[in-house]
């Protein structure tokens, strides 16, 4: 039965562990660079700082494609978390130790911050867009929205990547994860911003110096990711679950 484990220091500081941390840094860097960069590019091309339908679709597609790739390129090294909420959900399900998860968090946050500052530099000092709640959406509503969409993301991670009975479904895990993120951004973007990822929100906040509503993108995703990890682990992975027969 999976259980939460703190981990050993020698395991967390081994060569393979450092390779995993580097993989998380690189993947999170590339994901944030592409995701935040798509928002900057759209704003520049349209001279429109407000989110409109075309911009929402463009940003959702960019994030979905970027996550598909960055999960895939890190999957065989670190597991391709690219998100502190995913790491947290996997830790609660016993898929990664707490100590290693903390190092993943550091790598992910540093990668997101580095990508945001580099975007600020290469775009000639253009404003770095940050996640913030839409007008009329309060903190509680924003947290609930982020809980739901992050639950969907981490549940997808478990079902397609972490479940030992995933079978051939594991081959499409990166694209399934990218798809759910793109879909969730389309649904939540006009309300909470559709973050699902504390690093994705924290990096731009640091680069811009604007931490308005940033707490929402820690509380919501961590609760949602944690719940998904617990639900999937103890509802499905701790019991025998077989595919429903298609022939009788």
mmCIF file of N, CA, C and O in Angstrom, residues 67 91 115 122 140 149 158 162 174 177 186 227:
data_model
loop_
_atom_site.group_PDB
_atom_site.id
_atom_site.type_symbol
_atom_site.label_atom_id
_atom_site.label_comp_id
_atom_site.label_asym_id
_atom_site.label_seq_id
_atom_site.Cartn_x
_atom_site.Cartn_y
_atom_site.Cartn_z
ATOM 1 N N UNK A 67 3.283 22.077 -22.386
ATOM 2 C CA UNK A 67 3.297 21.088 -21.309
ATOM 3 C C UNK A 67 3.447 19.675 -21.863
ATOM 4 O O UNK A 67 4.150 18.841 -21.282
ATOM 5 N N UNK A 91 3.452 13.125 -3.943
ATOM 6 C CA UNK A 91 4.050 12.851 -2.631
ATOM 7 C C UNK A 91 3.002 12.305 -1.670
ATOM 8 O O UNK A 91 3.270 11.365 -0.907
ATOM 9 N N UNK A 115 12.935 31.865 -16.206
ATOM 10 C CA UNK A 115 12.244 32.056 -17.486
ATOM 11 C C UNK A 115 11.555 33.410 -17.543
ATOM 12 O O UNK A 115 11.586 34.093 -18.580
ATOM 13 N N UNK A 122 14.583 39.613 -22.976
ATOM 14 C CA UNK A 122 14.593 39.432 -24.433
ATOM 15 C C UNK A 122 13.458 40.173 -25.126
ATOM 16 O O UNK A 122 13.510 40.373 -26.347
ATOM 17 N N UNK A 140 -12.246 33.353 -2.540
ATOM 18 C CA UNK A 140 -12.786 32.024 -2.293
ATOM 19 C C UNK A 140 -13.180 31.351 -3.599
ATOM 20 O O UNK A 140 -12.869 30.173 -3.837
ATOM 21 N N UNK A 149 -9.776 22.573 -11.167
ATOM 22 C CA UNK A 149 -9.000 22.325 -12.384
ATOM 23 C C UNK A 149 -7.670 21.639 -12.078
ATOM 24 O O UNK A 149 -7.174 20.857 -12.894
ATOM 25 N N UNK A 158 -2.175 10.837 -12.536
ATOM 26 C CA UNK A 158 -2.236 9.518 -11.906
ATOM 27 C C UNK A 158 -2.774 8.467 -12.874
ATOM 28 O O UNK A 158 -2.208 7.375 -13.016
ATOM 29 N N UNK A 162 1.018 7.563 -13.409
ATOM 30 C CA UNK A 162 1.461 7.000 -12.133
ATOM 31 C C UNK A 162 0.858 5.640 -11.812
ATOM 32 O O UNK A 162 1.461 4.853 -11.080
ATOM 33 N N UNK A 174 1.800 12.287 -21.708
ATOM 34 C CA UNK A 174 2.135 13.707 -21.891
ATOM 35 C C UNK A 174 1.081 14.486 -22.673
ATOM 36 O O UNK A 174 0.746 15.624 -22.310
ATOM 37 N N UNK A 177 -2.037 15.001 -20.519
ATOM 38 C CA UNK A 177 -1.788 16.042 -19.525
ATOM 39 C C UNK A 177 -1.821 17.423 -20.178
ATOM 40 O O UNK A 177 -2.394 18.376 -19.638
ATOM 41 N N UNK A 186 -9.087 27.145 -20.974
ATOM 42 C CA UNK A 186 -10.249 27.663 -21.699
ATOM 43 C C UNK A 186 -11.434 27.865 -20.763
ATOM 44 O O UNK A 186 -12.204 28.817 -20.907
ATOM 45 N N UNK A 227 -5.758 16.527 -3.072
ATOM 46 C CA UNK A 227 -6.989 15.729 -3.078
ATOM 47 C C UNK A 227 -6.964 14.680 -4.178
ATOM 48 O O UNK A 227 -7.367 13.528 -3.964
#
